Coordinates of C-alpha atoms in Angstrom, one line a residue:
X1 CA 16.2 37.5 -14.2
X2 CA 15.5 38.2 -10.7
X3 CA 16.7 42.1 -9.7
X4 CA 15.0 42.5 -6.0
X5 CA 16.3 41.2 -2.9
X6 CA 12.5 41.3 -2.2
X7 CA 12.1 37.9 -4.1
X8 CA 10.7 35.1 -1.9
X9 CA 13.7 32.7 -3.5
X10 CA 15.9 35.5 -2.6
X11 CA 14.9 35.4 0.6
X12 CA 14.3 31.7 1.1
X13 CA 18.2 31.1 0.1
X14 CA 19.6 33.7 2.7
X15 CA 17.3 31.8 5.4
X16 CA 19.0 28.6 4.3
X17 CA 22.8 30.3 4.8
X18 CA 21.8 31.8 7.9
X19 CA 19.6 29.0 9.8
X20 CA 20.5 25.5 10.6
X21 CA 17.1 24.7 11.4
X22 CA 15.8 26.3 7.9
X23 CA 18.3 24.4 5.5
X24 CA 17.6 21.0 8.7
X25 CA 13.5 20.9 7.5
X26 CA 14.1 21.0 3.9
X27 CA 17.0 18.8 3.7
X28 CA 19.2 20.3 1.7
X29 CA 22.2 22.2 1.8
X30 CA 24.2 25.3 0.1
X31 CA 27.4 25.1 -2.1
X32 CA 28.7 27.9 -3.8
X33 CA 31.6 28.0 -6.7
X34 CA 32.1 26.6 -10.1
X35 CA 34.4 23.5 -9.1
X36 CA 32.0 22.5 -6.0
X37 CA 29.1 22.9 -8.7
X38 CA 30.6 20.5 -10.8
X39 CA 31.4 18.1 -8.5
X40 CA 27.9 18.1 -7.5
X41 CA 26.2 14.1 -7.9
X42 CA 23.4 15.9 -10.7
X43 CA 20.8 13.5 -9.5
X44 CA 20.7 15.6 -6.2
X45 CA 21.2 19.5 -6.9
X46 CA 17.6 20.7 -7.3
X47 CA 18.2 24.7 -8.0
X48 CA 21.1 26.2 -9.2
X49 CA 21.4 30.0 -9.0
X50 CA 24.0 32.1 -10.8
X51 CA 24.3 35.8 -11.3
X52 CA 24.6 37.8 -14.7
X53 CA 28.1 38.4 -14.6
X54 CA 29.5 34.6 -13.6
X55 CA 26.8 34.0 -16.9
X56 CA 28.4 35.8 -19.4
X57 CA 31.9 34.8 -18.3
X58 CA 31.6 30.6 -17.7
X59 CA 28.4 30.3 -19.9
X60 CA 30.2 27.5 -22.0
X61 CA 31.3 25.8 -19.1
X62 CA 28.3 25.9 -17.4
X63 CA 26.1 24.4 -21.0
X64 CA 28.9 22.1 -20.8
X65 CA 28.0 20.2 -17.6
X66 CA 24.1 20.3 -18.9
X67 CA 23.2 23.9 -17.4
X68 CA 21.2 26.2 -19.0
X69 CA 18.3 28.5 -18.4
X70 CA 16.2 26.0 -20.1
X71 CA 17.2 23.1 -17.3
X72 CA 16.3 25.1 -14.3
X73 CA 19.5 28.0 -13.8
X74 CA 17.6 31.1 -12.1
X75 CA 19.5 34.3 -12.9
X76 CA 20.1 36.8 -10.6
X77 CA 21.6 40.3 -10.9
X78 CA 24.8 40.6 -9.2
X79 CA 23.9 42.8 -6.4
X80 CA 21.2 40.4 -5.8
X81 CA 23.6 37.7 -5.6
X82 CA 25.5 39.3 -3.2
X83 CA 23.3 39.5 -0.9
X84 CA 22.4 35.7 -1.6
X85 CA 26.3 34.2 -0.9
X86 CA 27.7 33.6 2.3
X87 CA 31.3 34.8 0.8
X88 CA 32.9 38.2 0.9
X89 CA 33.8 37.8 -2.4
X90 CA 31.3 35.4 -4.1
X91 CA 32.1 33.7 -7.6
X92 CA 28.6 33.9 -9.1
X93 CA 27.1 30.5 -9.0
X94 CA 25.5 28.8 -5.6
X95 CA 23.4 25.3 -5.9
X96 CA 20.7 23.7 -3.6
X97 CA 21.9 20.1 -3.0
X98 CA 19.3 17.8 -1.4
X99 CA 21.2 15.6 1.8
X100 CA 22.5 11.9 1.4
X101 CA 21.2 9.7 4.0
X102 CA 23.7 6.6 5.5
X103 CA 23.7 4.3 7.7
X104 CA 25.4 2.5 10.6
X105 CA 25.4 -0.3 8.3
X106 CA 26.9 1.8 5.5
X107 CA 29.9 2.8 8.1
X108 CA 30.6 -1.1 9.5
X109 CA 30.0 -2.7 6.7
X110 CA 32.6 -3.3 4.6
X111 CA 35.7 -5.4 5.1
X112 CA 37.7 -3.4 7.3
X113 CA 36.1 -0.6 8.3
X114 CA 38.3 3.2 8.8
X115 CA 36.6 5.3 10.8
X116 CA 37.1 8.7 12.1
X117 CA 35.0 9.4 15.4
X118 CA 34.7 13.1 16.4
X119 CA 33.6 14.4 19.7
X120 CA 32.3 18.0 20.3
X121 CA 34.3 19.8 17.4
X122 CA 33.7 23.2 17.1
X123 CA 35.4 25.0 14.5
X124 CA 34.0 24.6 10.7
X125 CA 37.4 24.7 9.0
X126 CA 38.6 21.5 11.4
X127 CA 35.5 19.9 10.4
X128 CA 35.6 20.2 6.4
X129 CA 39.6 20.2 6.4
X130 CA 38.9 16.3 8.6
X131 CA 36.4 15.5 5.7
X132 CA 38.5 16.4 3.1
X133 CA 41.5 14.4 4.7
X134 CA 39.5 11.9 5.2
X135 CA 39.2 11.6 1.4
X136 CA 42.4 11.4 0.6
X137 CA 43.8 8.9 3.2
X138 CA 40.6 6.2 2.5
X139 CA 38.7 6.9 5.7
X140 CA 35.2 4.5 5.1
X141 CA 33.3 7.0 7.1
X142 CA 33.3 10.0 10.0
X143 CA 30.6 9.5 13.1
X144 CA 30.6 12.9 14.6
X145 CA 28.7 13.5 18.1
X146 CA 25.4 15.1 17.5
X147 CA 26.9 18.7 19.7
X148 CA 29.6 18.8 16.5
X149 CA 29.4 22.2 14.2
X150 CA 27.1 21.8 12.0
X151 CA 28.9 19.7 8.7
X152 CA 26.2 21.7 6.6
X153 CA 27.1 25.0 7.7
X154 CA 28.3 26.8 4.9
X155 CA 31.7 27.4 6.0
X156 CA 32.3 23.5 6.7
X157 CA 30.7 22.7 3.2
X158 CA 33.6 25.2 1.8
X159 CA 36.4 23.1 3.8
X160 CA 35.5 19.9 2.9
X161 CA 36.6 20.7 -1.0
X162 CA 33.6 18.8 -2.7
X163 CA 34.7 15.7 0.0
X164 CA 30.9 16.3 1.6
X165 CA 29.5 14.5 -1.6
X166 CA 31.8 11.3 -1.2
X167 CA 32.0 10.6 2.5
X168 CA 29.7 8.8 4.8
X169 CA 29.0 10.1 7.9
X170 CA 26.6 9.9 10.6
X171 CA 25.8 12.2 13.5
X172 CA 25.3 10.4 16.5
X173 CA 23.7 11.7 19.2
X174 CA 24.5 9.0 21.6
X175 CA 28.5 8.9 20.9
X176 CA 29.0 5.9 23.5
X177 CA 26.1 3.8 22.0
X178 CA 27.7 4.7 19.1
X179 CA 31.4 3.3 19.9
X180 CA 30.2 0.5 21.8
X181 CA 28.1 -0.9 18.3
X182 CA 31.9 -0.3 16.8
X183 CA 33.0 -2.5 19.0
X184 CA 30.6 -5.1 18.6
X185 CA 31.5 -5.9 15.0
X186 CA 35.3 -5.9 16.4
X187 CA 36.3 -2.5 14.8
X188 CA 39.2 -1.4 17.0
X189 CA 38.9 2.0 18.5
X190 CA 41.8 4.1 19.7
X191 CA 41.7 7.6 21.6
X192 CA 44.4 10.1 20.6
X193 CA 44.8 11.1 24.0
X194 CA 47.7 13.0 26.0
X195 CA 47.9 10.1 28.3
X196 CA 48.2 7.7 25.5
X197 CA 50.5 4.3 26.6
X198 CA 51.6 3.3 22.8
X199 CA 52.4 6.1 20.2
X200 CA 49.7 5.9 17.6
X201 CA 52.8 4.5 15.0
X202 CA 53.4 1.2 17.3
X203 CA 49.6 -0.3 16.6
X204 CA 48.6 -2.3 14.3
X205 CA 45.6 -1.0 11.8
X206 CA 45.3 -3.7 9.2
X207 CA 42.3 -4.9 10.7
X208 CA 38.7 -2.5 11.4
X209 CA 39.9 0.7 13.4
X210 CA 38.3 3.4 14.6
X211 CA 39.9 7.0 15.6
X212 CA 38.4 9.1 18.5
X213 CA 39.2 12.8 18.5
X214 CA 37.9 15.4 21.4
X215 CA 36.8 18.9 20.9
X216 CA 40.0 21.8 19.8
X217 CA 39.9 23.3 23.5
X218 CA 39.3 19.9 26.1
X219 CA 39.7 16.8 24.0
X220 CA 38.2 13.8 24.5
X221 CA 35.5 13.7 27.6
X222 CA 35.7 11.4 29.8
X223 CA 32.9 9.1 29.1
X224 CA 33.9 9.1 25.6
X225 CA 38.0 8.5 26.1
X226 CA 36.6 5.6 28.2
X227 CA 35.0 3.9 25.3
X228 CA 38.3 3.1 23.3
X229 CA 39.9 -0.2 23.7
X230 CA 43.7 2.2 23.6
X231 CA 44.9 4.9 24.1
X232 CA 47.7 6.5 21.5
X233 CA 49.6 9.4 21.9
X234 CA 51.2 11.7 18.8
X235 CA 54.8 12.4 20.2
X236 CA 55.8 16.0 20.1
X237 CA 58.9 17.9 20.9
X238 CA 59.6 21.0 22.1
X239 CA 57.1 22.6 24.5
X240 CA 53.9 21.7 22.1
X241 CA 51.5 20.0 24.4
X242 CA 48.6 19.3 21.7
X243 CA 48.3 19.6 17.6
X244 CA 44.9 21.3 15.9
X245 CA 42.6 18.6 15.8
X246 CA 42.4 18.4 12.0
X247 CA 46.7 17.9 11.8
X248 CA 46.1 15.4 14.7
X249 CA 43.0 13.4 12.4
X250 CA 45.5 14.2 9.8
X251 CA 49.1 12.3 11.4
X252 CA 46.6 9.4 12.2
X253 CA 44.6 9.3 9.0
X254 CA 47.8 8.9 7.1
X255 CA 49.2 6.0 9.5
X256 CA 46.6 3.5 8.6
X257 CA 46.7 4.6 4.9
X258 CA 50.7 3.4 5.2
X259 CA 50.2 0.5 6.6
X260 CA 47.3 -0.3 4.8
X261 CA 49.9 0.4 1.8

């Protein structure tokens, strides 16, 4: 059992929570919690690390799904897990999950492509709550401009409720390029924008469609909003002028997922 926060894996793992660039060159990412353990694909969680107490509580569970000392689970003391978790209140258990790699291809692909395309988000709960959405109204993929929040910082990985291991996504560092190859293989591309003509419920999704959604504070820029073929608006009453970008992903999502119905 390791019992020093001195340990080089001790201090490898609190370089991964802390640095994108750390967790960028190995490849790998951070989860922490039994039910995002368990959702884990096993063919790509190289460590798992869980401290004595979580042991001795969910031991069964954990032999259950295949985890034991024998198969690679490095105790740790409690304190010392502490000091390895990102949370205020940690539940014990944190794995090393190696990255999925996809491709354009993997996004355009199929039949009728329903993408999400995000521009300069910045807050980690937006990103993972989007993902996680995404899920659960059949988005095909997320392209997310390469000045995003980081989908692998820890806080994201929470949001996204295990959705990180299922969705495709790229990061694009060249959004436009991007949305003009979306284009090309006739996916439709809409900007939720304030000066939308059509109400995002007076389209017609059936066909490949793509989403474009602008940073929290500014929304779409200008180059960006330019790309889309329409722009929809959300209609809203009262003196609201714009919805959290994850509820606005969210109204939207769930539009095409009717229709599609």
């Amino acid at each position: 059992m390791i019992t020093s926060t001195g340990n080089q894996k001790v201090k490898e793992i609190i370089q991964l929570q802390k640095k994108s660039r750390a967790r960028n060159q190995a490849g790998i990412f951070l989860v922490e919690g039994l039910r995002m353990i368990q959702e884990v694909p096993k063919d790509r969680l190289e460590k798992l690390y869980v401290s004595e107490g979580f042991y001795q509580k969910y031991r069964a569970e954990l032999e259950a799904e295949g985890f034991t000392e024998r198969t690679g689970i490095e105790l740790v003391s409690d304190h010392v897990f502490a000091a390895m978790s990102d949370t205020k209140t940690p539940q014990g258990v944190l794995g090393i999950v190696r990255r999925a790699e996809y491709t354009a291809e993997t996004l355009m692909g199929q039949a009728a492509p329903f993408l999400m395309v995000l521009d300069n988000l910045q807050d980690p709960g937006n990103l993972g709550t989007i993902f996680r959405t995404a899920e659960a109204a059949g988005v095909t993929g997320i392209v997310m401009s390469g000045d995003c929040v980081d989908i692998y910082n820890p806080k994201t990985i929470r949001s996204t409720m295990g959705a990180i291991y299922r969705m495709p996504f790229l990061i694009a560092e060249n959004l436009p390029g991007m949305i003009r190859q979306l284009k090309k293989k006739k996916i439709g591309v809409y900007a939720a924008h304030l000066d939308g003509k059509n109400t995002y419920d007076q389209e017609d999704y059936a066909g490949g469609c793509a989403f474009l959604i602008g940073n929290e504070g500014n929304g779409l820029r200008q180059e960006v909003a330019d790309c889309a073929d329409t722009w929809i608006r959300i209609p809203m009453a009262g003196q609201v002028e714009s919805l959290n970008a994850a509820v606005a992903s969210a109204v939207l999502m769930f539009e095409v997922s009717r229709q599609r119905r």
